[in-house]
Coordinates of C-alpha atoms and ligand atoms in Angstrom, one line a residue:
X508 CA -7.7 24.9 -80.6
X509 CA -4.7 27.2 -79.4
X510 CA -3.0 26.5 -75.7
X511 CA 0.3 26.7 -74.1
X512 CA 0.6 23.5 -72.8
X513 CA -0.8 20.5 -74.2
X514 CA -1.1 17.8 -71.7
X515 CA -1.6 13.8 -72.8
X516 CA -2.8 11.2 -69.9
X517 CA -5.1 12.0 -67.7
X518 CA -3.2 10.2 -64.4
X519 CA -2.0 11.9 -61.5
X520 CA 0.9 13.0 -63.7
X521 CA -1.0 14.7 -66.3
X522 CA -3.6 16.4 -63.9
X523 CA -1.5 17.8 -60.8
X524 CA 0.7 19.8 -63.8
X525 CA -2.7 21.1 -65.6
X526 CA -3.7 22.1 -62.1
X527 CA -0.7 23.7 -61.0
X528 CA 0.3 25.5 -63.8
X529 CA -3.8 26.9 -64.3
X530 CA -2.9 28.6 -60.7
X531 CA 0.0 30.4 -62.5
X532 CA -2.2 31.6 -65.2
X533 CA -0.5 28.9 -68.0
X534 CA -3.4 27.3 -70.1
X535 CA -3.2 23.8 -70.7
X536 CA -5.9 21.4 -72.4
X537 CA -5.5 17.7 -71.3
X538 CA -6.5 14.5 -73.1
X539 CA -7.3 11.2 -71.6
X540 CA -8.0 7.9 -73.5
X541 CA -10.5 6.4 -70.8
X542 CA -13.9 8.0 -69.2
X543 CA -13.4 9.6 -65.8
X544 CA -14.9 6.5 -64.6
X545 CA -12.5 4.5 -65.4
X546 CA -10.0 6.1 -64.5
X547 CA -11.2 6.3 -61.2
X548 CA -11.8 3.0 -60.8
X549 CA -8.1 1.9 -60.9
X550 CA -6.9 0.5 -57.2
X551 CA -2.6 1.4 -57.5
X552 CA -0.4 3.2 -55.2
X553 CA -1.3 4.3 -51.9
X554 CA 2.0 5.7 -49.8
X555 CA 2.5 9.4 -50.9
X556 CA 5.8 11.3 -49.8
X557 CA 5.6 14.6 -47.9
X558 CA 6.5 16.2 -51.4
X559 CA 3.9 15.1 -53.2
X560 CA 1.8 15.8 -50.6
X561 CA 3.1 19.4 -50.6
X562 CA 2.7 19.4 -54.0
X563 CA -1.4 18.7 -53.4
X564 CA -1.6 21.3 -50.8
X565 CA -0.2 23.8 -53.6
X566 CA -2.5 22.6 -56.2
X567 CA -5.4 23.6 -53.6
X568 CA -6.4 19.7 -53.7
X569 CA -5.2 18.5 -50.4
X570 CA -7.9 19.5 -48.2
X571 CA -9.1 15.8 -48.3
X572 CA -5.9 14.5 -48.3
X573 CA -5.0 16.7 -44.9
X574 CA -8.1 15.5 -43.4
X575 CA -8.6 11.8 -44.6
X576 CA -4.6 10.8 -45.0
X577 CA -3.2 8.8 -42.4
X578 CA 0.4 9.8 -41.3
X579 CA 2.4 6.5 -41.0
X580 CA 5.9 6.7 -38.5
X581 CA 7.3 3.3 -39.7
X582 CA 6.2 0.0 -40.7
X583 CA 7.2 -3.9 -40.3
X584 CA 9.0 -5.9 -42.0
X585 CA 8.5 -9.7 -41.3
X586 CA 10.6 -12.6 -41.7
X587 CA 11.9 -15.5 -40.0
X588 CA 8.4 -15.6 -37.9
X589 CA 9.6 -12.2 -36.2
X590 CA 8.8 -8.6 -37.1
X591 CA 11.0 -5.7 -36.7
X592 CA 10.0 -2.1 -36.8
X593 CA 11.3 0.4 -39.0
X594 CA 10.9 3.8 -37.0
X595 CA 10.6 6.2 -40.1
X596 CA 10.4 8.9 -37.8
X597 CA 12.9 8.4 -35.5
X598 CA 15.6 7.3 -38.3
X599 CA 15.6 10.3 -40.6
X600 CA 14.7 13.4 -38.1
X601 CA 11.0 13.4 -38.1
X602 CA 9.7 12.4 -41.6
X603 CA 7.1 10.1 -42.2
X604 CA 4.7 9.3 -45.0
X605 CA 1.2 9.9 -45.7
X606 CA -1.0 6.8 -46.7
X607 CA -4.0 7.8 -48.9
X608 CA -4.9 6.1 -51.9
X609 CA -4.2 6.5 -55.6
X610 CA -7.6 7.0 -56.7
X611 CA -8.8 9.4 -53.8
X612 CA -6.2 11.5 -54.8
X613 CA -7.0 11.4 -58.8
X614 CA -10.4 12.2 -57.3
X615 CA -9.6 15.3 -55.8
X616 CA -7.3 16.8 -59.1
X617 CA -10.4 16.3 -61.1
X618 CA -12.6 17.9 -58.5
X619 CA -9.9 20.4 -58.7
X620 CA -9.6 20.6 -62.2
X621 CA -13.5 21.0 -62.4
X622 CA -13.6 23.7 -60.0
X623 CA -11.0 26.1 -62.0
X624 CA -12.5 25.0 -65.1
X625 CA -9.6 23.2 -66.1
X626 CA -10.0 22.0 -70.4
X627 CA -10.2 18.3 -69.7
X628 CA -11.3 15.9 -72.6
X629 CA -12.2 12.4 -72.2
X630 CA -12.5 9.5 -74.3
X631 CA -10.1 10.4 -76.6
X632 CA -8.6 8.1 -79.5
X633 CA -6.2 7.9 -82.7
X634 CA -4.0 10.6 -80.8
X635 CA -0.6 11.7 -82.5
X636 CA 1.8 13.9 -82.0
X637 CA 3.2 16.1 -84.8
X638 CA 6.3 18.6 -85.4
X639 CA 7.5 17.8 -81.8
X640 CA 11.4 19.5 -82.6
X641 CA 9.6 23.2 -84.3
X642 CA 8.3 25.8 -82.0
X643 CA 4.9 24.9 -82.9
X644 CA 4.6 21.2 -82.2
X645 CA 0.9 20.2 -82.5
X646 CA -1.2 17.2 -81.4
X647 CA -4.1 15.7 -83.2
X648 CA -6.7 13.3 -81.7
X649 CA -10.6 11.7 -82.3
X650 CA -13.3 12.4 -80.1
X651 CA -17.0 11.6 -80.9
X652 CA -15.9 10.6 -84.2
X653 CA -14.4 14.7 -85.3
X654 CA -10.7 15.2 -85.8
X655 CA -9.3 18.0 -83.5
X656 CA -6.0 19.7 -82.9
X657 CA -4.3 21.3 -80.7
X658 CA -1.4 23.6 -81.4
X659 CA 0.4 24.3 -78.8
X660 CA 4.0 25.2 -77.6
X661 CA 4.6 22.2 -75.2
X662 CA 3.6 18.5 -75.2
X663 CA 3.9 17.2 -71.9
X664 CA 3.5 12.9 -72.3
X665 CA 2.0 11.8 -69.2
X666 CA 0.3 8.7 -70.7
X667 CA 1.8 6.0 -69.1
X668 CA 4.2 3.3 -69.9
X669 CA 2.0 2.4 -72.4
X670 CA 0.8 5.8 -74.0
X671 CA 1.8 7.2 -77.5
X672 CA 4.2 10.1 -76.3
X673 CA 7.1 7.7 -75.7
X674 CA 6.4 6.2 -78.7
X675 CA 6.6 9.4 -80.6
X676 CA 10.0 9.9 -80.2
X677 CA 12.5 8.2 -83.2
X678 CA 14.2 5.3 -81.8
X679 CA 17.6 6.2 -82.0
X680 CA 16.9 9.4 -80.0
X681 CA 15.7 7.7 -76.9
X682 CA 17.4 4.9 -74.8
X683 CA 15.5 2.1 -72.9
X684 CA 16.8 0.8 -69.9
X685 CA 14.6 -2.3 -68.3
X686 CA 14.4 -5.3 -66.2
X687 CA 11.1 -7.9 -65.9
X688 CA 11.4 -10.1 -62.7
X689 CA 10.3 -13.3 -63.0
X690 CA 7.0 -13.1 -60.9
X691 CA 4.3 -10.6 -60.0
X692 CA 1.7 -9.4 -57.1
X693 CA -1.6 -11.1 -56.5
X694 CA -3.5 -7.9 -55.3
X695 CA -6.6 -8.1 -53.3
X696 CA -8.4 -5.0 -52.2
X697 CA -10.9 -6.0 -49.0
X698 CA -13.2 -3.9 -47.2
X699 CA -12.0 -5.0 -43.7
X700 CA -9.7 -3.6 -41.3
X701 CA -6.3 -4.1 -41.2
X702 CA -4.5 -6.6 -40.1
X703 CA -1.6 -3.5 -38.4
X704 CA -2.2 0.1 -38.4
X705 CA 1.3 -0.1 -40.5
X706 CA 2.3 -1.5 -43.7
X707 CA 4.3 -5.2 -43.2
X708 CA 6.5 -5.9 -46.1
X709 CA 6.9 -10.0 -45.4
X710 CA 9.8 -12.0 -46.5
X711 CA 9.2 -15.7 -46.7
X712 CA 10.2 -19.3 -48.0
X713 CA 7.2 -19.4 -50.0
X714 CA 7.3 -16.1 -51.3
X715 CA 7.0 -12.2 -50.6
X716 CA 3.7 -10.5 -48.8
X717 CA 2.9 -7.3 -48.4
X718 CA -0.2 -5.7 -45.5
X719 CA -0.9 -2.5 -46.9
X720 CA -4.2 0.1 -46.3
X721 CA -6.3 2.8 -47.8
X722 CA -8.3 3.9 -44.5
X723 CA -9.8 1.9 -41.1
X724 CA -12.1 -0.2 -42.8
X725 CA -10.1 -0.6 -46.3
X726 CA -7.8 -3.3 -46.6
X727 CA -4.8 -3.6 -49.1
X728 CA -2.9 -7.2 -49.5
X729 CA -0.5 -8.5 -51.7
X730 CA 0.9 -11.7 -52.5
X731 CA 4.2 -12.7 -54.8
X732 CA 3.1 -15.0 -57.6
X733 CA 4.5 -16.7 -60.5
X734 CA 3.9 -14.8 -63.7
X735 CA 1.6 -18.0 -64.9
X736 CA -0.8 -17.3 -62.5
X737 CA -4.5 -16.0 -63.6
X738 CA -6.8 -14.1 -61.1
X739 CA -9.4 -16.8 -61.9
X740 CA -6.9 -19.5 -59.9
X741 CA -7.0 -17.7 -56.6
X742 CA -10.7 -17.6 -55.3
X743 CA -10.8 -15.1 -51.5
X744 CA -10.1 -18.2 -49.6
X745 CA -6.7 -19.6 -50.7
X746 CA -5.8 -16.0 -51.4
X747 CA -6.2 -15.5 -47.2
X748 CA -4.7 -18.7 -46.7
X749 CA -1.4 -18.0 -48.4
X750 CA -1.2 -14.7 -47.2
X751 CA -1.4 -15.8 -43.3
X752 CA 1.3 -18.8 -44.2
X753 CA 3.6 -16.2 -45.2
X754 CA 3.0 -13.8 -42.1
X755 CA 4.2 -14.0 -38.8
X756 CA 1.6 -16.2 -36.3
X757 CA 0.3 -13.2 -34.4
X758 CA -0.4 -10.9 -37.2
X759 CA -1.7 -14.0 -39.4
X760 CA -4.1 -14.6 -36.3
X761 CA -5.1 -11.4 -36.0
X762 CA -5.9 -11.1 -39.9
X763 CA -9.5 -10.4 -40.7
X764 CA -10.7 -11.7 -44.1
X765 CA -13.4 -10.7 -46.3
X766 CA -14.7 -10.9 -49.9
X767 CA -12.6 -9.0 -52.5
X768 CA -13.5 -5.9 -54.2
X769 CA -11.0 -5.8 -56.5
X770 CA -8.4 -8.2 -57.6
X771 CA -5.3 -8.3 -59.5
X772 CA -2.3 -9.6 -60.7
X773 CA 0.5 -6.7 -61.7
X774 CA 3.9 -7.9 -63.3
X775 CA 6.8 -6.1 -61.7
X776 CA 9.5 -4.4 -63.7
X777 CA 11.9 -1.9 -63.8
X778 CA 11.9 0.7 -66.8
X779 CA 13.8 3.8 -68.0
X780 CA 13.6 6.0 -70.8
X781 CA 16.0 8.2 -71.5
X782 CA 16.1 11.5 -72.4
X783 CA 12.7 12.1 -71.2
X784 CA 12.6 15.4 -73.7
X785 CA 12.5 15.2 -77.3
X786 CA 12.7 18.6 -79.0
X787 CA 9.1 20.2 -77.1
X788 CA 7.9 17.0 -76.2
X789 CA 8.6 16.3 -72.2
X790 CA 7.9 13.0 -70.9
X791 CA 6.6 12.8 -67.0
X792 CA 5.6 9.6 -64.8
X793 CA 4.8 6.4 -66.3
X794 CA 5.6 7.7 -69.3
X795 CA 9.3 7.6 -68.5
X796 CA 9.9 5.1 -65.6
X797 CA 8.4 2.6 -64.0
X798 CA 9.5 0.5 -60.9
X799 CA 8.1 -2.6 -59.1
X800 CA 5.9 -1.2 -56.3
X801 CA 8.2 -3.0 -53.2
X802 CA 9.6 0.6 -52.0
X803 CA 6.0 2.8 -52.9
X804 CA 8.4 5.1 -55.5
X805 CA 5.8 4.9 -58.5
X806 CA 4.0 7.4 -57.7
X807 CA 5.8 9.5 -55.6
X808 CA 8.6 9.5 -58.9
X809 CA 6.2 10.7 -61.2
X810 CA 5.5 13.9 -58.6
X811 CA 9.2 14.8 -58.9
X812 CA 8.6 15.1 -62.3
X813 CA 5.8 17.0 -62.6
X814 CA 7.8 19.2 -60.1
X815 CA 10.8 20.1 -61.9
X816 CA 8.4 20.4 -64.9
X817 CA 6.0 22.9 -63.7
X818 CA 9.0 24.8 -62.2
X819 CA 10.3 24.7 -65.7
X820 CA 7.5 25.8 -67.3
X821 CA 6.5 28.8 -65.0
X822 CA 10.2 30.0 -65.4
X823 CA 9.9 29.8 -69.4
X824 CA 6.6 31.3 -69.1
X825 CA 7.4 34.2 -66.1
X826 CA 10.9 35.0 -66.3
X827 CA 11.9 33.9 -70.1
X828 CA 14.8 31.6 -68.4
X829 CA 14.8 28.2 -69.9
X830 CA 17.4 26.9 -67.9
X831 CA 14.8 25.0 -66.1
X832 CA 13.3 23.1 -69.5
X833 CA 17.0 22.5 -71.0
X834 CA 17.9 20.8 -67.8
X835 CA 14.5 18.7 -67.0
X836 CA 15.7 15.3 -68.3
X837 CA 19.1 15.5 -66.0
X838 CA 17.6 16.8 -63.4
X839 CA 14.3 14.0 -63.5
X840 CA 16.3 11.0 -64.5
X841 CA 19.2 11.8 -61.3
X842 CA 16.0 11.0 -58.9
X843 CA 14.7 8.7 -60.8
X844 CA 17.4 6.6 -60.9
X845 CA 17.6 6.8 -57.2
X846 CA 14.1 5.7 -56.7
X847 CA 14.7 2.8 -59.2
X848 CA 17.8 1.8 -57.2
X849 CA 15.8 1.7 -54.4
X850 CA 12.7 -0.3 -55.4
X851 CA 15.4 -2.9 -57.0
X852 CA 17.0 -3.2 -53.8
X853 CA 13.5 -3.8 -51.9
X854 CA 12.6 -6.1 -54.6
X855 CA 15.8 -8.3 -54.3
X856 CA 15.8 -7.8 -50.1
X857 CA 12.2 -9.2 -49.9
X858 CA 11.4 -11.5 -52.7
X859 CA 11.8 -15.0 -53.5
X860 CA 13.5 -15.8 -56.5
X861 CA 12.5 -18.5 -58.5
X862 CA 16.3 -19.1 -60.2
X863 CA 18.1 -17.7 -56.8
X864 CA 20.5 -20.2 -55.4
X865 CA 21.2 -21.0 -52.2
X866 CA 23.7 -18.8 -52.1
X867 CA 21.8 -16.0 -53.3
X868 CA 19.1 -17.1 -50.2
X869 CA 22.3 -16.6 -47.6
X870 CA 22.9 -13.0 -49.2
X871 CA 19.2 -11.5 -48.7
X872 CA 19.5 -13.3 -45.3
X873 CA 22.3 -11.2 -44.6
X874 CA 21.3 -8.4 -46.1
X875 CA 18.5 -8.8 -43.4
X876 CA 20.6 -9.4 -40.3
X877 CA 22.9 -6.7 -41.8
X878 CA 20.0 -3.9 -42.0
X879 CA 18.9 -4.2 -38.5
X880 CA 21.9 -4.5 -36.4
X881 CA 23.2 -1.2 -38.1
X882 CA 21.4 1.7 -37.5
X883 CA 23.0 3.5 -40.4
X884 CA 22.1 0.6 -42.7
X885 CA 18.2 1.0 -41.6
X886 CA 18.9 5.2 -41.8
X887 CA 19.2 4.4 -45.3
X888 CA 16.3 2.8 -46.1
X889 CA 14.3 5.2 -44.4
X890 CA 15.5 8.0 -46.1
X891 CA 15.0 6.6 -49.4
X892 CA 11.3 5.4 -48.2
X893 CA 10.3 8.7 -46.9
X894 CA 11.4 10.4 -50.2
X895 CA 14.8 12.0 -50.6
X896 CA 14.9 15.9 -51.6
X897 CA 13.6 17.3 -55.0
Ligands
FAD2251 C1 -1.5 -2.1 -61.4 C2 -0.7 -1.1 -60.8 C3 -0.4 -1.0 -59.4 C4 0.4 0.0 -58.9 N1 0.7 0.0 -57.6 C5 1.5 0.9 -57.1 C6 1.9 0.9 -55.7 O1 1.4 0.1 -54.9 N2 2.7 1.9 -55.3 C7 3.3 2.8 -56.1 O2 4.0 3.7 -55.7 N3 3.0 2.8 -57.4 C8 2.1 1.9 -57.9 N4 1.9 1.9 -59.2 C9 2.5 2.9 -60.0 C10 1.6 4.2 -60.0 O3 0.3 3.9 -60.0 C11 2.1 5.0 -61.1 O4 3.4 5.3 -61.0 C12 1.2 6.3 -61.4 O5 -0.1 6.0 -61.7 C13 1.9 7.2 -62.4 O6 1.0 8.2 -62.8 P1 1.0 8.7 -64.3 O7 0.0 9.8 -64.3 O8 2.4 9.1 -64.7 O9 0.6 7.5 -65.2 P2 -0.8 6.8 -65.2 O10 -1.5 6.8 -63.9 O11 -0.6 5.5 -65.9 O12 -1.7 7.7 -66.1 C14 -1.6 7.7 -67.5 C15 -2.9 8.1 -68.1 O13 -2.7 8.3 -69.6 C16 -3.8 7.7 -70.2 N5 -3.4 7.4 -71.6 C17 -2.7 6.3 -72.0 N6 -2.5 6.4 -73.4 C18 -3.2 7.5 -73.8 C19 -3.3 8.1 -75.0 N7 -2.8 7.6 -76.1 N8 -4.0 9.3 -75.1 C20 -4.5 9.9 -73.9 N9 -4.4 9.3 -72.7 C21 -3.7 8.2 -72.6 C22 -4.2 6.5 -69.4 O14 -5.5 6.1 -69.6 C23 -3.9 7.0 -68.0 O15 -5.1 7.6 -67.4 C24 1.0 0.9 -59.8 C25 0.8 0.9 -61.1 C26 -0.1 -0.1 -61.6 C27 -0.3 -0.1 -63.1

């Protein structure tokens, strides 16, 4: 089959750019490995930026977003046995963030996609990409056992760190940038209400914890763990336990447990591909970068993408100017890097390292005392939590 855009990955990535650029009148047919069901069974990010969530609204998918979203002013972070607030609103003018979960949202672009009649194809395998440095790059997949192909004039990679697009491009046109931290997050997903009405990011001796939320009765906790650890080690109990030993005594005392509904372990690392364009092929999201989840970039990076992209694209398409496609990888990476900066520094701030020394422990300690006695200090990690300009 013929289209303008052929889209891999059928993530948020993937299916915010097929939306927005149907509403231009740009074709696109999308291919996704997994069922719809599966896909929307994944529990991951859950703190969207105001552009992203602009993004939604101009997709026409962020009616349930408006409506079911819950706008968060600040949120905690604990160490020491004491909490201290971090005013989001107050620090950066009046921004703030909208918590609503991963999957809700990958809900409604589907919805979305179903309602325009978007070309969506699940259950896709053996995909390749061909001829990705001609004009007429195409892409050739298995579904129900026939061999399609679609020719097309872009490929836009949204499959994840661990999709094919990346992997399309030669190795020595394409530079890989990484770091692997030396423990991951034990993630539990419980329907209970939370513990605070916002997020708590704890610091502690025996390792970092994190209160997050998907709605009133939906529960999000985290817990650093060492990369050994297997889910089948921590039954609900000990998960609860360690949790309220790393939080401070009132919110541990005011924790309500429950049985899991999902749980996890997710290694965290920092990742960066670049250029993120090889000839017509255009990497977005996962596909590109990845960053531990401490400062909620994930996400919220892989919207930046899709918007410089789908600005891009409706230039090329509208106007003929292709200024917008020759500069998408400079323009991408220079957030990107700023959002990988950030969820480093998070990391570092918060976590317990197994190899820190002591004098590593003093640093983040400082770091700490540092942060909240200057307000400029705490000014900058609000802006960089809210989400700094496109
Ligand atoms: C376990 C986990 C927890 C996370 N938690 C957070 C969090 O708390 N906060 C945060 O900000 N971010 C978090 N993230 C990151 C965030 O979820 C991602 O940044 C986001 O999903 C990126 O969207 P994407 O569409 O680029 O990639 P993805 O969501 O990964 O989507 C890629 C899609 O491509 C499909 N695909 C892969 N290979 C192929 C192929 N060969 N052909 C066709 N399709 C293919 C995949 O099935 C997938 O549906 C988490 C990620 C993970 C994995």
């Amino acid at each position: 089959m013929r289209t303008q855009v052929g889209i891999i990955g059928g993530g948020p990535s993937g299916l915010l750019l097929s939306q927005l650029l149907h509403l231009k009148g740009i074709a696109s047919v999308l291919i996704e490995r997994q069922s719809r069901e599966y896909v929307l069974g994944r529990i991951r990010a859950g703190v969207l930026e105001h552009g992203f969530a602009a993004l939604m609204r101009e997709a026409q998918v962020g009616d349930r977003m408006d409506r079911e979203g819950q706008i968060h002013d600040g949120f905690f972070i604990a160490h020491d046995g004491i909490k201290e607030r971090v005013d989001l609103k107050a620090l950066t003018g009046g921004n703030s963030v909208i918590v609503y979960g991963q999957t809700e949202l990958t809900r409604d672009l589907y919805e979305g996609r179903d309602r325009l009649g978007g070309s969506v194809v699940h259950n896709v395998k053996d995909v390749t990409l061909h001829d990705l440095q001609s004009a007429h790059p195409h892409v050739t997949y298995r579904h129900e056992e026939e061999l399609e192909r679609i020719d097309c004039d872009f490929v836009i990679g949204c499959d994840g760190f661990h999709g094919v697009s990346r992997k399309a491009i030669p190795k020595d046109r394409i530079r890989e940038y990484e770091r692997a931290y030396p423990f991951g997050w034990l993630g539990v997903l419980s329907r209970t209400p939370p513990v605070s009405p916002e997020l708590i990011y704890a610091k502690h001796e025996r390792g970092f914890a994190l209160c997050s939320l998907r709605s009133q009765t939906l529960s999000r906790y985290y817990i650093q763990v060492p990369l050994t650890d297997s889910v089948e080690q921590w039954s609900d109990e000990q998960f609860f336990d360690e949790l309220k030993r790393r939080l401070p005594p009132d919110f541990a005392s005011a924790l309500i447990t429950g049985p899991s509904i999902e749980k996890s372990i997710a290694p965290l690392r920092s990742f960066v591909a670049e250029p993120m364009r090889y000839g017509n092929l255009y990497l977005a999201g996962d596909a590109a970068h990845i960053v531990p989840p401490t400062g909620a970039r994930g996400l919220n990076s892989a919207a930046s993408d899709i918007y410089y992209l789908y600005h891009a694209l409706v230039d090329h398409y509208e106007k003929g100017d292709d200024r917008g496609l020759e500069n998408y990888s400079n323009k991408a990476l220079a957030r990107v890097w700023k959002g990988q900066r950030f969820s480093w520094w998070m990391t570092t701030l918060l976590h317990r390292f197994p190899d820190g020394s002591g004098f590593d422990q003093r640093l983040q300690d400082t770091e700490l005392t540092y942060l909240f006695s200057s307000p400029r200090a705490l000014a900058s990690l609000a802006e960089n939590y809210v989400g700094l300009p496109f």
